[in-house]
Amino acid sequence: MALQEGDPAPDFTLPRDGGGEISLGALRGRKVVLYAYPKDNTPACTEEAIAFNRLRGEFAACGTEIIGVSPDSAKKHVNFKQKYELDFPLMADEAQALANAYGIWVEKSMYGRSYMGVERSTFLIDAEGRLARIWRKVKVAGHAEEVLAAAQGL
């Protein structure tokens, strides 16, 4: 059954860029933007990361943490963050545990070839750990601004 707005957000504990781990439980009491993207250093994923990074001050002002997650390794995330001067954590979901729990590990196709991958999605989690908003099959243009407006409205 697909996650719905109002459901408890599935908990996670994953490695992050630069060492250590992030768990949803440790963020209780704060709003969280969890945005999932397919791969570091690809055009749309880079554009999305830069857009969230540009708005990080506004997200912080409304008590909202930004966390990115992809199947890339923590080491790859370090390079991606440095290259684009990103100032929020990126989690490594190499075993797709989070992607499966959130229902975003899906069959995709490109050039007639089917493969499994992350569906670009964003989850706005409220301070009590519930899914306040869900965006699936995200189009990058204007998305970070839409998520910010939703976070400000919580």
CSV table of C-alpha atoms in Angstrom, one decimal:
chain,number,residue,atom,x,y,z
A,1,MET,CA,0.0,0.0,0.0
A,2,ALA,CA,1.4,3.4,-1.0
A,3,LEU,CA,2.2,6.0,1.6
A,4,GLN,CA,-0.5,8.6,2.0
A,5,GLU,CA,-0.4,12.1,3.5
A,6,GLY,CA,-1.1,11.9,7.2
A,7,ASP,CA,0.6,8.5,7.5
A,8,PRO,CA,3.6,8.1,9.9
A,9,ALA,CA,6.8,8.6,8.0
A,10,PRO,CA,8.8,5.4,7.9
A,11,ASP,CA,11.8,5.7,10.1
A,12,PHE,CA,15.3,5.4,8.7
A,13,THR,CA,18.9,5.4,9.8
A,14,LEU,CA,21.4,5.9,6.9
A,15,PRO,CA,25.0,6.8,6.4
A,16,ARG,CA,25.6,10.4,5.4
A,17,ASP,CA,28.2,12.3,3.5
A,18,GLY,CA,31.3,13.0,5.6
A,19,GLY,CA,30.6,10.2,8.1
A,20,GLY,CA,28.0,9.4,10.7
A,21,GLU,CA,24.4,8.6,10.2
A,22,ILE,CA,21.1,10.4,10.1
A,23,SER,CA,17.9,8.9,11.6
A,24,LEU,CA,14.4,10.3,11.3
A,25,GLY,CA,13.8,9.7,15.0
A,26,ALA,CA,16.6,12.0,15.9
A,27,LEU,CA,14.9,14.8,14.0
A,28,ARG,CA,11.6,14.5,15.9
A,29,GLY,CA,10.3,18.0,16.9
A,30,ARG,CA,11.5,19.5,13.6
A,31,LYS,CA,10.0,19.6,10.1
A,32,VAL,CA,12.0,17.6,7.5
A,33,VAL,CA,12.1,17.9,3.7
A,34,LEU,CA,13.3,14.5,2.5
A,35,TYR,CA,14.0,14.7,-1.2
A,36,ALA,CA,14.9,11.6,-3.1
A,37,TYR,CA,16.8,11.8,-6.4
A,38,PRO,CA,18.3,9.2,-8.7
A,39,LYS,CA,22.0,10.1,-9.0
A,40,ASP,CA,24.6,12.7,-8.1
A,41,ASN,CA,26.0,14.9,-10.8
A,42,THR,CA,23.3,14.5,-13.4
A,43,PRO,CA,21.6,17.6,-14.8
A,44,ALA,CA,18.2,17.4,-13.1
A,45,CYS,CA,19.6,16.1,-9.8
A,46,THR,CA,22.2,18.9,-9.7
A,47,GLU,CA,19.6,21.6,-10.6
A,48,GLU,CA,17.3,20.3,-7.8
A,49,ALA,CA,20.1,20.2,-5.2
A,50,ILE,CA,21.2,23.8,-6.1
A,51,ALA,CA,17.5,25.0,-5.8
A,52,PHE,CA,17.1,23.5,-2.3
A,53,ASN,CA,20.5,24.8,-1.3
A,54,ARG,CA,19.6,28.3,-2.5
A,55,LEU,CA,16.5,28.3,-0.2
A,56,ARG,CA,18.1,26.7,2.8
A,57,GLY,CA,18.0,29.9,4.8
A,58,GLU,CA,14.2,30.2,4.3
A,59,PHE,CA,13.7,26.6,5.2
A,60,ALA,CA,15.8,27.1,8.4
A,61,ALA,CA,13.7,30.2,9.3
A,62,CYS,CA,10.6,28.0,9.3
A,63,GLY,CA,12.2,25.3,11.4
A,64,THR,CA,12.7,22.8,8.5
A,65,GLU,CA,15.7,20.6,7.8
A,66,ILE,CA,16.6,19.6,4.2
A,67,ILE,CA,17.9,16.1,3.6
A,68,GLY,CA,18.7,14.6,0.2
A,69,VAL,CA,18.9,10.9,-0.4
A,70,SER,CA,20.0,8.8,-3.4
A,71,PRO,CA,21.5,5.3,-3.9
A,72,ASP,CA,24.9,6.9,-4.4
A,73,SER,CA,27.6,6.2,-1.8
A,74,ALA,CA,28.4,8.6,1.0
A,75,LYS,CA,31.8,9.1,-0.6
A,76,LYS,CA,30.2,10.2,-3.9
A,77,HIS,CA,27.9,12.6,-1.9
A,78,VAL,CA,31.0,14.3,-0.4
A,79,ASN,CA,32.3,15.1,-3.9
A,80,PHE,CA,28.9,16.2,-5.1
A,81,LYS,CA,28.4,18.5,-2.1
A,82,GLN,CA,31.9,20.1,-2.4
A,83,LYS,CA,31.5,20.6,-6.2
A,84,TYR,CA,28.2,22.5,-5.8
A,85,GLU,CA,28.8,23.9,-2.2
A,86,LEU,CA,25.7,22.2,-0.9
A,87,ASP,CA,25.1,23.0,2.8
A,88,PHE,CA,22.7,20.2,3.9
A,89,PRO,CA,23.2,16.5,4.4
A,90,LEU,CA,23.0,13.8,1.7
A,91,MET,CA,22.2,10.3,2.8
A,92,ALA,CA,23.5,7.1,1.0
A,93,ASP,CA,20.7,4.6,0.4
A,94,GLU,CA,22.9,2.0,-1.4
A,95,ALA,CA,20.7,-1.0,-0.4
A,96,GLN,CA,17.5,0.9,-1.3
A,97,ALA,CA,16.1,0.4,2.2
A,98,LEU,CA,14.6,3.9,2.4
A,99,ALA,CA,13.5,3.8,-1.3
A,100,ASN,CA,11.6,0.6,-0.7
A,101,ALA,CA,10.0,1.8,2.6
A,102,TYR,CA,8.8,5.0,0.9
A,103,GLY,CA,7.7,3.2,-2.3
A,104,ILE,CA,10.0,5.1,-4.6
A,105,TRP,CA,12.2,2.2,-5.9
A,106,VAL,CA,10.4,1.7,-9.1
A,107,GLU,CA,10.7,0.3,-12.6
A,108,LYS,CA,11.9,2.9,-15.1
A,109,SER,CA,12.7,2.8,-18.7
A,110,MET,CA,15.1,4.7,-21.0
A,111,TYR,CA,15.8,4.1,-24.6
A,112,GLY,CA,13.5,1.0,-24.5
A,113,ARG,CA,15.4,-0.6,-21.6
A,114,SER,CA,13.7,-1.3,-18.3
A,115,TYR,CA,15.6,-0.9,-15.0
A,116,MET,CA,15.0,-0.2,-11.3
A,117,GLY,CA,15.7,3.2,-9.9
A,118,VAL,CA,14.6,6.0,-7.6
A,119,GLU,CA,11.5,8.0,-8.6
A,120,ARG,CA,12.3,11.6,-8.0
A,121,SER,CA,10.1,12.4,-5.0
A,122,THR,CA,9.8,14.7,-2.0
A,123,PHE,CA,8.3,14.1,1.4
A,124,LEU,CA,7.5,16.9,3.8
A,125,ILE,CA,7.5,15.4,7.3
A,126,ASP,CA,5.9,17.4,10.2
A,127,ALA,CA,7.4,17.8,13.6
A,128,GLU,CA,5.4,14.8,14.9
A,129,GLY,CA,6.9,12.5,12.2
A,130,ARG,CA,3.8,12.4,9.9
A,131,LEU,CA,3.8,12.8,6.2
A,132,ALA,CA,2.4,16.3,5.7
A,133,ARG,CA,2.9,16.4,1.9
A,134,ILE,CA,4.1,14.0,-0.8
A,135,TRP,CA,5.3,14.9,-4.2
A,136,ARG,CA,6.0,12.1,-6.7
A,137,LYS,CA,7.4,12.2,-10.2
A,138,VAL,CA,8.8,15.6,-9.4
A,139,LYS,CA,9.5,18.1,-12.1
A,140,VAL,CA,12.5,20.1,-10.9
A,141,ALA,CA,11.6,23.6,-12.1
A,142,GLY,CA,9.9,25.5,-9.3
A,143,HIS,CA,9.7,22.5,-7.0
A,144,ALA,CA,11.9,23.7,-4.2
A,145,GLU,CA,9.8,26.9,-4.0
A,146,GLU,CA,6.6,24.9,-3.8
A,147,VAL,CA,8.0,22.7,-1.0
A,148,LEU,CA,9.2,25.8,0.9
A,149,ALA,CA,5.7,27.3,0.6
A,150,ALA,CA,4.2,24.1,2.0
A,151,ALA,CA,6.8,24.0,4.9
A,152,GLN,CA,6.0,27.6,5.7
A,153,GLY,CA,2.3,26.8,5.9
A,154,LEU,CA,2.8,24.0,8.5
